[in-house]
CSV table of C-alpha atoms and ligand atoms in Angstrom, one decimal:
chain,number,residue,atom,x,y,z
A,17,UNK,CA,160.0,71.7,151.3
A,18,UNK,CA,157.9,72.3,154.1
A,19,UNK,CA,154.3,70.7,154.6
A,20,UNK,CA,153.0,74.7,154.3
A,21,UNK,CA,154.7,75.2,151.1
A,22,UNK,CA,153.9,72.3,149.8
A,23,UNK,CA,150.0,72.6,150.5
A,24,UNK,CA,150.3,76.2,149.0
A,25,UNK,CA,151.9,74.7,145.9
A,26,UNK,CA,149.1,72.2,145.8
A,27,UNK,CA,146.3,74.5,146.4
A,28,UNK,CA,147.1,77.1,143.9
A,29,UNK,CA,148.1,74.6,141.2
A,30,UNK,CA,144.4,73.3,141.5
A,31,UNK,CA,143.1,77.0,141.8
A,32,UNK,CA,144.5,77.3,138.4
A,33,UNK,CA,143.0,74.4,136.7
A,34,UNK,CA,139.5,74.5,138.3
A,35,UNK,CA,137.9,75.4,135.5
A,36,UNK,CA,134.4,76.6,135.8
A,37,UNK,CA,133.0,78.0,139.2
A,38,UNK,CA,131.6,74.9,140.6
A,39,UNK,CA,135.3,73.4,140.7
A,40,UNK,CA,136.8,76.4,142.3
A,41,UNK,CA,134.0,76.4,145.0
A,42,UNK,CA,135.3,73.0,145.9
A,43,UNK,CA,139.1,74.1,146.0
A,44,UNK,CA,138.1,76.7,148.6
A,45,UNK,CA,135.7,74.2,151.0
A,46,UNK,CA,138.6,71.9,150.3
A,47,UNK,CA,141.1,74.3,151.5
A,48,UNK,CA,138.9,77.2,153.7
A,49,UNK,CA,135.9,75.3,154.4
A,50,UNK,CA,135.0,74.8,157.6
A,51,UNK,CA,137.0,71.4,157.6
A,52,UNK,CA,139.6,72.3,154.8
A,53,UNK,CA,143.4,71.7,155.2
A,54,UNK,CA,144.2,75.2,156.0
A,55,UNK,CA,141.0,75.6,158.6
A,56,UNK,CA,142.8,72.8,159.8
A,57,UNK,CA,146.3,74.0,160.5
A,58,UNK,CA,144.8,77.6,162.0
A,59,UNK,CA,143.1,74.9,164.3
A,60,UNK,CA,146.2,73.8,165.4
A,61,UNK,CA,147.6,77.4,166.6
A,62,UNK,CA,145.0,76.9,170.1
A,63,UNK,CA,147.2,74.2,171.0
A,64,UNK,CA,151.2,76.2,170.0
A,65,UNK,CA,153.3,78.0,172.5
A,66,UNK,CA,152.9,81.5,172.3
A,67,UNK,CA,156.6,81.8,170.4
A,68,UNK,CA,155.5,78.8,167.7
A,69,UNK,CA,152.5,80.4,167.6
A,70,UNK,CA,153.8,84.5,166.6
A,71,UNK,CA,156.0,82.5,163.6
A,72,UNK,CA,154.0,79.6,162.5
A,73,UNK,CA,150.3,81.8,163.1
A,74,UNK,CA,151.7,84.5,160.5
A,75,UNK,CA,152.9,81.7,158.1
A,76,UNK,CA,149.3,80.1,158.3
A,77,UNK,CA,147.7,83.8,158.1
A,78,UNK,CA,149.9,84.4,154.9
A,79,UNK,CA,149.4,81.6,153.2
A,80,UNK,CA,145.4,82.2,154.1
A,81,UNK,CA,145.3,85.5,152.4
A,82,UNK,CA,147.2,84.3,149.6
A,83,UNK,CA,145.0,81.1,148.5
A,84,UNK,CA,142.2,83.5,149.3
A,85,UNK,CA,143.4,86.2,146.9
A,86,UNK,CA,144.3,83.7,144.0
A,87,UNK,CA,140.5,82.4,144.6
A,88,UNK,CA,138.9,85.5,143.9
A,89,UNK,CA,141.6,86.3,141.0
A,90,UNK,CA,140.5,83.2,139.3
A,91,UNK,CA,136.7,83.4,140.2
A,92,UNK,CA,137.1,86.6,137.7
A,93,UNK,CA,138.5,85.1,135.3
A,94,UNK,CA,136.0,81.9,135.5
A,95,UNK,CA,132.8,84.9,135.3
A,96,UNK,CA,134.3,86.2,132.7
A,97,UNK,CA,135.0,83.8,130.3
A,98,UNK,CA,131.3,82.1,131.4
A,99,UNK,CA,129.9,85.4,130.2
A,100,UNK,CA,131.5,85.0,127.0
A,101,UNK,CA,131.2,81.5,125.8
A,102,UNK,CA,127.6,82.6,127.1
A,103,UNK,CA,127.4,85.9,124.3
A,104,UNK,CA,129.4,83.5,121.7
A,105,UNK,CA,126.4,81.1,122.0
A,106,UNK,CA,123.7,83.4,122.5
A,107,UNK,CA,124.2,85.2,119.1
A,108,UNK,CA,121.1,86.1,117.4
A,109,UNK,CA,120.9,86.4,113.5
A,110,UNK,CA,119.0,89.7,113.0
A,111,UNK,CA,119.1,89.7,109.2
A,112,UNK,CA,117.3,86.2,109.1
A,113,UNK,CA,113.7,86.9,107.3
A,114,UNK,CA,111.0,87.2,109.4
A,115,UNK,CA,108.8,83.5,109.4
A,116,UNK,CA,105.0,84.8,107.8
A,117,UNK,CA,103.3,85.3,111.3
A,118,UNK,CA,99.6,85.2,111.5
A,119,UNK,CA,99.2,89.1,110.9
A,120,UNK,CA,100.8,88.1,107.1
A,121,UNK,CA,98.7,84.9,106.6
A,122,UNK,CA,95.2,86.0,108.7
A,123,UNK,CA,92.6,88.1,107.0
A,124,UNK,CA,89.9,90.4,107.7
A,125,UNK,CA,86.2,89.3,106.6
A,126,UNK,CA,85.2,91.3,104.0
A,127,UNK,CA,81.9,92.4,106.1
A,128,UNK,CA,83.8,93.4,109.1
A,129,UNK,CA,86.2,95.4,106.9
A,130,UNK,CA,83.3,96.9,105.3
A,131,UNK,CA,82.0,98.0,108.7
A,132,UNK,CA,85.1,99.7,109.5
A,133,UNK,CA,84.8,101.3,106.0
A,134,UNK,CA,81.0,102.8,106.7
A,135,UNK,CA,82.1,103.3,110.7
A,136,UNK,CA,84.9,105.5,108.7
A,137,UNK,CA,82.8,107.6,106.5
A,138,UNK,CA,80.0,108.2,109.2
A,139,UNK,CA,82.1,108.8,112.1
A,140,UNK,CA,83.5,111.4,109.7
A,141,UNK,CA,80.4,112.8,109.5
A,142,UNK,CA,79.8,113.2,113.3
A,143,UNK,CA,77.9,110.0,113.8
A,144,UNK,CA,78.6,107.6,116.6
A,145,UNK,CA,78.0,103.9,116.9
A,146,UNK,CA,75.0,102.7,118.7
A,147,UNK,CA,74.2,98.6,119.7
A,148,UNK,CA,71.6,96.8,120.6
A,149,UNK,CA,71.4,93.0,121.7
A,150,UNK,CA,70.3,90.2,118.6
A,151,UNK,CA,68.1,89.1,121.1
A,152,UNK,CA,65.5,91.6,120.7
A,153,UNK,CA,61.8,91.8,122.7
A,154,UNK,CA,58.7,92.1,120.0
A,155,UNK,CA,58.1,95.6,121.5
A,156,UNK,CA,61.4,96.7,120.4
A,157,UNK,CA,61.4,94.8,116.9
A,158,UNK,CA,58.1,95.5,116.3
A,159,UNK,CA,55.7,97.5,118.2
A,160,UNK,CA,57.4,100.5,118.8
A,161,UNK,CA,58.4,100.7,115.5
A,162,UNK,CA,54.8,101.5,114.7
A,163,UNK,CA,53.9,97.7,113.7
A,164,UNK,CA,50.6,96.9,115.4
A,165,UNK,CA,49.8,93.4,116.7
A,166,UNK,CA,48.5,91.8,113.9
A,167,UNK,CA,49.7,93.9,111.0
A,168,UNK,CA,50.4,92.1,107.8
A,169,UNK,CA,54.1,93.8,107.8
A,170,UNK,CA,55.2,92.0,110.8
A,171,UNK,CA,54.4,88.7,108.3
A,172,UNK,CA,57.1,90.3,106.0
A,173,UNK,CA,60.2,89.7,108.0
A,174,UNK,CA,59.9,85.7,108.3
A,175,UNK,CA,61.0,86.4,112.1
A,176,UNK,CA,62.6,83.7,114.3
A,177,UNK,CA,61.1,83.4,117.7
A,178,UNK,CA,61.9,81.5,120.5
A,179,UNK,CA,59.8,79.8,122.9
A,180,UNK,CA,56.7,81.8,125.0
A,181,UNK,CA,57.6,82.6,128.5
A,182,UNK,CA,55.2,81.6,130.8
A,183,UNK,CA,53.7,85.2,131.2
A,184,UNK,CA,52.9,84.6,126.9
A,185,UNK,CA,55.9,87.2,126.0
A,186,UNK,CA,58.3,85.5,123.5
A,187,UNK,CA,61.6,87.0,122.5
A,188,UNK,CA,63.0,86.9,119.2
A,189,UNK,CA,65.8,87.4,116.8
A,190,UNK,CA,65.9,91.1,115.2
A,191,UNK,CA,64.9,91.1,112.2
A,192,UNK,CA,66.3,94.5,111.2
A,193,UNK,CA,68.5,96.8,113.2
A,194,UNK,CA,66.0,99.3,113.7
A,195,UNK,CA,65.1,98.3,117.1
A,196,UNK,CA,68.5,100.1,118.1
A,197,UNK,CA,66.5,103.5,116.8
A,198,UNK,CA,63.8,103.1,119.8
A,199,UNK,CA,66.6,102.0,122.3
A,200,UNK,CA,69.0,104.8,121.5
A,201,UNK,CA,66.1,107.0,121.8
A,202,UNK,CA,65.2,105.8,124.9
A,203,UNK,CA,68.5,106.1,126.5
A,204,UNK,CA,69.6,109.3,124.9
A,205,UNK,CA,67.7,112.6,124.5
A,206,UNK,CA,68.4,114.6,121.1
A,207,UNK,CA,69.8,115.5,119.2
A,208,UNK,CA,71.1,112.1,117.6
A,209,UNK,CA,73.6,110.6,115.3
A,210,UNK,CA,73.8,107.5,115.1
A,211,UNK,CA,74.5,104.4,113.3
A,212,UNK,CA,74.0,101.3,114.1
A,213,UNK,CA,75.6,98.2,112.3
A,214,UNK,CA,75.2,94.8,113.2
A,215,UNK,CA,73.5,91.5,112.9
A,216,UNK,CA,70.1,90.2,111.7
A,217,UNK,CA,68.0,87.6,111.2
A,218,UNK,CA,65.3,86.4,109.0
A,219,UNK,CA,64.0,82.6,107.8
A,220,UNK,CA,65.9,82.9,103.9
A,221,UNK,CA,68.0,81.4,102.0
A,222,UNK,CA,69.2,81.3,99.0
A,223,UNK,CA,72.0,82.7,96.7
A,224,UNK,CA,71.5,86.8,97.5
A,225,UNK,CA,69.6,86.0,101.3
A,226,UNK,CA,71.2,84.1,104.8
A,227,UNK,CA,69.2,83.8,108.1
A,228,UNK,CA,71.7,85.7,109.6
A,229,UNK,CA,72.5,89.0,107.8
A,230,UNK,CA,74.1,92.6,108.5
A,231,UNK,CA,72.1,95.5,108.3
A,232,UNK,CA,73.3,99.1,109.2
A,233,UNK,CA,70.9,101.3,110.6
A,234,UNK,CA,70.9,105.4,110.6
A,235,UNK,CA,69.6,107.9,112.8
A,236,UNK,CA,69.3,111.4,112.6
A,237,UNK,CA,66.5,113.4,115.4
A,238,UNK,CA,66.6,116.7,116.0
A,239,UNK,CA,64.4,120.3,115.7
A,240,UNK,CA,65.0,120.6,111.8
A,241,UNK,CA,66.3,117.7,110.4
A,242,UNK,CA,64.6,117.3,106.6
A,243,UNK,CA,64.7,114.5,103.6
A,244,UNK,CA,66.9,117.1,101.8
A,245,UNK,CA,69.8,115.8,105.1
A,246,UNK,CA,68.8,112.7,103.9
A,247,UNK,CA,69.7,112.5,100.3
A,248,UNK,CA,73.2,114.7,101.0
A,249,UNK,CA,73.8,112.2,103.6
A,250,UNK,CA,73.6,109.3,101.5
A,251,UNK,CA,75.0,110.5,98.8
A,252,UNK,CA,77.6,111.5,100.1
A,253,UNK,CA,78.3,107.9,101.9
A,254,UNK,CA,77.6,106.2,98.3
A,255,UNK,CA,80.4,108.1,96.8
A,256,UNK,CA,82.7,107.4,99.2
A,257,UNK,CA,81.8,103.8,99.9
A,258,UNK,CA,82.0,103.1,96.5
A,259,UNK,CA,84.9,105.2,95.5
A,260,UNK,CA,83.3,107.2,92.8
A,261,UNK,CA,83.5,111.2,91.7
A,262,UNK,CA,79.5,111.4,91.3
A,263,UNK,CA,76.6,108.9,91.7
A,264,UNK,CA,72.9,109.7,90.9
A,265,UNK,CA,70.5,108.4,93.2
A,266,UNK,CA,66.5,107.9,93.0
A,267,UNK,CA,64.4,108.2,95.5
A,268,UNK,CA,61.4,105.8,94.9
A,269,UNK,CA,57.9,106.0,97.2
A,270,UNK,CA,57.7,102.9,99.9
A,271,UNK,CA,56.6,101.6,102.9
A,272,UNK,CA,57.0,100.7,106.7
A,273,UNK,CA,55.3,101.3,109.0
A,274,UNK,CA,58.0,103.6,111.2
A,275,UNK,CA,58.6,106.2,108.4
A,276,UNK,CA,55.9,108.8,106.8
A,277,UNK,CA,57.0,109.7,104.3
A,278,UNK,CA,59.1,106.6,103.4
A,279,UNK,CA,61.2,105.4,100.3
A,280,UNK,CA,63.5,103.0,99.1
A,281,UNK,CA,66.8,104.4,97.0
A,282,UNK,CA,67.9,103.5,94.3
A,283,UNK,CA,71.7,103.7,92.5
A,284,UNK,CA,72.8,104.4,88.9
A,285,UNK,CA,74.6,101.5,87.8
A,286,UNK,CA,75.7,100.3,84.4
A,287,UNK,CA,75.8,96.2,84.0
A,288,UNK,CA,77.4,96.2,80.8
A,289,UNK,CA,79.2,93.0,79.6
A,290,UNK,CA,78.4,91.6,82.8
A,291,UNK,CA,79.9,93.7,85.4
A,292,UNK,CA,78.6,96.0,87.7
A,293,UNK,CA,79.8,99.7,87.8
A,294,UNK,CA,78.7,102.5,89.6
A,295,UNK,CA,78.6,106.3,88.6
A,296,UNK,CA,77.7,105.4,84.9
A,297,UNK,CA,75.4,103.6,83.2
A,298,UNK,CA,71.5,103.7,83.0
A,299,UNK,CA,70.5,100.8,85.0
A,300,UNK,CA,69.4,100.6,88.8
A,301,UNK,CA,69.7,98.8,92.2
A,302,UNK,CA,68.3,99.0,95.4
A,303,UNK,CA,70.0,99.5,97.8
A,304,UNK,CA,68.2,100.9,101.1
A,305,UNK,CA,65.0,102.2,102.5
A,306,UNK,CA,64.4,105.4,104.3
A,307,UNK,CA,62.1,108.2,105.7
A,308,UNK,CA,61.0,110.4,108.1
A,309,UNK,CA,61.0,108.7,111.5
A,310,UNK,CA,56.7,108.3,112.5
A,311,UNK,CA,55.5,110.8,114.6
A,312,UNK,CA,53.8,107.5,116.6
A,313,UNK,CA,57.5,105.9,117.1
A,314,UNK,CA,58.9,109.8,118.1
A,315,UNK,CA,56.1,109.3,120.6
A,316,UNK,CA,56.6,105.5,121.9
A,317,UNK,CA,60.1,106.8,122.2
A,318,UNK,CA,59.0,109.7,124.7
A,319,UNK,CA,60.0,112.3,121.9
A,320,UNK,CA,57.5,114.9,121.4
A,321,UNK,CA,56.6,115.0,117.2
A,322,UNK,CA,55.7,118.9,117.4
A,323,UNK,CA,59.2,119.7,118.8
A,324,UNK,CA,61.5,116.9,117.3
A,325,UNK,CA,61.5,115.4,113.8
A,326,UNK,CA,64.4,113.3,112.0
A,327,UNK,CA,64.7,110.7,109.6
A,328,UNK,CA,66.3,107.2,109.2
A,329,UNK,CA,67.8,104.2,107.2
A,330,UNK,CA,68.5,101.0,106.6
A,331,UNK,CA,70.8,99.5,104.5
A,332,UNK,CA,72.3,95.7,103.9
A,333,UNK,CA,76.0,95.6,104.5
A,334,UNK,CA,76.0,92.3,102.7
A,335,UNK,CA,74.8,93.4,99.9
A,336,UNK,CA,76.9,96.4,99.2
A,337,UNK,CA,79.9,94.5,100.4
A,338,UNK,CA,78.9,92.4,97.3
A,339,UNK,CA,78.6,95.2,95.6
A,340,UNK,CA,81.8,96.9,95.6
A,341,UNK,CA,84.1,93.8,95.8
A,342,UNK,CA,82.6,91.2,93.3
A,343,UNK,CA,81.5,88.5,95.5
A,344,UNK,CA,78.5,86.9,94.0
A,345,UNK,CA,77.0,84.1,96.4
A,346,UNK,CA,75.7,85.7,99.8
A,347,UNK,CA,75.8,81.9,101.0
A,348,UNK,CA,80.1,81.7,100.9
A,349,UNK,CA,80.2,84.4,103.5
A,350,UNK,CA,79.7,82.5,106.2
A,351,UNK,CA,80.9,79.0,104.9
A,352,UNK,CA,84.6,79.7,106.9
A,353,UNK,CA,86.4,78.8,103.9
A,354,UNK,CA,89.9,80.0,104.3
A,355,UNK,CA,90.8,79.5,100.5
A,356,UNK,CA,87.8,81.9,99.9
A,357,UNK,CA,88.7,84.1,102.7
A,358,UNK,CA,92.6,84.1,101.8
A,359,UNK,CA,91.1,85.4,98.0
A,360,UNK,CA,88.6,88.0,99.4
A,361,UNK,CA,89.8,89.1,103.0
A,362,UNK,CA,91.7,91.5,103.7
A,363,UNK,CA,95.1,92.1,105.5
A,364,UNK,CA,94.9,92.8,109.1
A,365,UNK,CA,96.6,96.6,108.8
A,366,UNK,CA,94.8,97.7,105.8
A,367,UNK,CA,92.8,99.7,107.9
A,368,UNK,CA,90.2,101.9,106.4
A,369,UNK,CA,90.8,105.4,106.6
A,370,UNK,CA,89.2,108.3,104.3
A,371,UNK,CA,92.4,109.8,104.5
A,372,UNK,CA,94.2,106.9,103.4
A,373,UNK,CA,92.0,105.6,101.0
A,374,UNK,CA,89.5,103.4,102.2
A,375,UNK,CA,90.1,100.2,100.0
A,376,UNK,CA,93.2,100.5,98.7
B,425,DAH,N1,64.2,98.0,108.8
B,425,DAH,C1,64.0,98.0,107.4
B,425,DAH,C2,64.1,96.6,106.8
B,425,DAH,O1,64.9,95.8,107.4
B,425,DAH,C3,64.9,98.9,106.6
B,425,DAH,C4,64.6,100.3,106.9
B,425,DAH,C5,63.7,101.0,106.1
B,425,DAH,C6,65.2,101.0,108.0
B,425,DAH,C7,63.5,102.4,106.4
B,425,DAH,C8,64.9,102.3,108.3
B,425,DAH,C9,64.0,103.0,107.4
B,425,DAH,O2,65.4,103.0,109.3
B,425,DAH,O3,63.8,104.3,107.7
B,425,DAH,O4,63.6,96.2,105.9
């Protein structure tokens, strides 16, 4: 056998049992490569007479082309069968069950679920959200709101404050969310819709009060608006929130000092046996206080009281969160204990919607 046929014999056979790419890729250096045995013999045609060269040159070309051809056969073959052990070990269960992510084990805090729930009903009523900072001015908290310096009501609201400045301001932290009435009246010019949830702070505590509570505040300015808005409006957002057909409501005579007339509202409730229920029952509970916005904070606001009028309220969203899901100590709320929030939250898609029911 000649040397030619014997290197062809040799070459394929180890074309055939390289067995992943990385082998054949040495067969052909080993044999094409710059320095491989058959680079080598085409070498050697420089130095042939021209007759050895026209038989042995098209021996060397041939048996070129044909190690080349049975490398790029087998290359195939190697892909291929990479690209299947590859699928075979790739396989991916689909009908495994799901492992609980957090959207199955993470809840919703019952008060931010219950702002979506009011943010629901209002927005369904053509109000929009408005927001103010928690660190409020005493202008804002207090003296355009009608609360002179020195009046007795600012004693009422057991404000935080933080240090004086050294020009004697001091900031504090709101104490209600009706500074957001003189800001959004500020910014915007009527008419206005507008609630505004958030948080607040007074120096209490105990079982029904935290120094930091939620309050959600509503505006309404503009030529005509009347106490008769008032009650529809709350009425309406008291059988919705709390999911009954009817609730009567009752209107009692107050005070602040940013509503004439003001009133605090009452709803029917029954406590039989323990329990609260609402719609029935001839018991009552506070729940808000309201009235016509002053014509002195329409005029700190740069409204004009002979042109525009409007009313307002302000309600605790801890409190009727209470309410309406049974939770009886104000305190646990903000205690970040997940076996309480596991029982009372709620799941991350249950998103309120009128349309969908807002609790359920
Ligand atoms: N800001 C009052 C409070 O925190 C609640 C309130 C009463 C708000 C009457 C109002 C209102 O807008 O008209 O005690």
């Amino acid at each position: 056998m000649s040397d030619l046929s014997q290197l062809e014999k040799e070459t394929l056979a180890a074309i055939e049992t390289a067995n992943d790419e990385a082998a054949l890729e040495n067969v052909r250096v080993a044999a094409l490569g710059k320095k491989g045995s058959i680079s080598a013999l085409v070498a050697t045609l420089g130095k042939m007479s021209p007759e050895e060269r026209k038989s042995e040159g098209a021996r060397i070309n041939a048996l070129k082309d044909k190690v080349a051809e049975a490398l790029g056969l087998r290359k195939t073959v190697l892909r291929e069968a990479a690209l299947q052990a590859r699928l075979a070990g790739e396989t991916l269960d689909v009908t495994l069950p799901a492992r609980p992510a957090a959207l199955e084990t993470g809840r919703i805090h019952p008060i931010s679920q219950v702002m979506d729930e009011l943010t629901a009903i209002f927005a369904d009523m053509g109000f929009s959200i408005a927001e103010g900072p928690d660190v409020e001015t005493d202008d804002f908290n207090f003296t355009k709101l009608n609360f002179p310096p020195g009046h007795p009501a600012r004693e009422m609201h057991d404000t935080f404050f933080f240090n004086r400045k050294e020009d004697g301001t001091r900031k504090l932290l709101r104490t209600h969310t009706s500074p957001v009435q003189v800001r959004t009246m500020l910014k915007n010019p009527p008419p206005l819709r507008v609630i505004c949830p958030g948080r607040t702070y007074r120096c209490d505590s105990d079982q029904t009060h935290t120094p930091m509570f939620h309050q959600v505040e509503g505006l309404v300015i503009d030529r005509k608006a009347h106490m008769g808005h008032l009650k529809w409006i709350l009425e309406e957002f008291c059988k919705t929130f709390f999911e009954v057909p009817n609730v009567k409501m009752r209107f009692r005579p107050s005070f602040f000092p940013f509503t004439e007339p003001s009133a605090e509202v009452d709803i029917q409730c029954s406590r039989k046996g323990g329990e609260m229920r609402f719609g029935e029952g001839d018991d009552w509970l506070e729940i808000l206080g309201c009235g016509m916005v002053h014509p002195n904070v329409l005029r700190n606001c740069g409204l004009d009281p002979d042109e525009f009028q409007g009313f307002a309220w302000g309600m605790g969203i801890d409190r009727i969160a209470m309410l309406k899901y049974g939770m009886n100590d104000l305190r646990a709320f903000f205690e970040a204990d997940v076996r309480w929030l596991s029982h009372y939250g709620f799941r991350p898609l249950d998103l309120p919607t009128l349309a969908g029911g807002l609790s359920s």
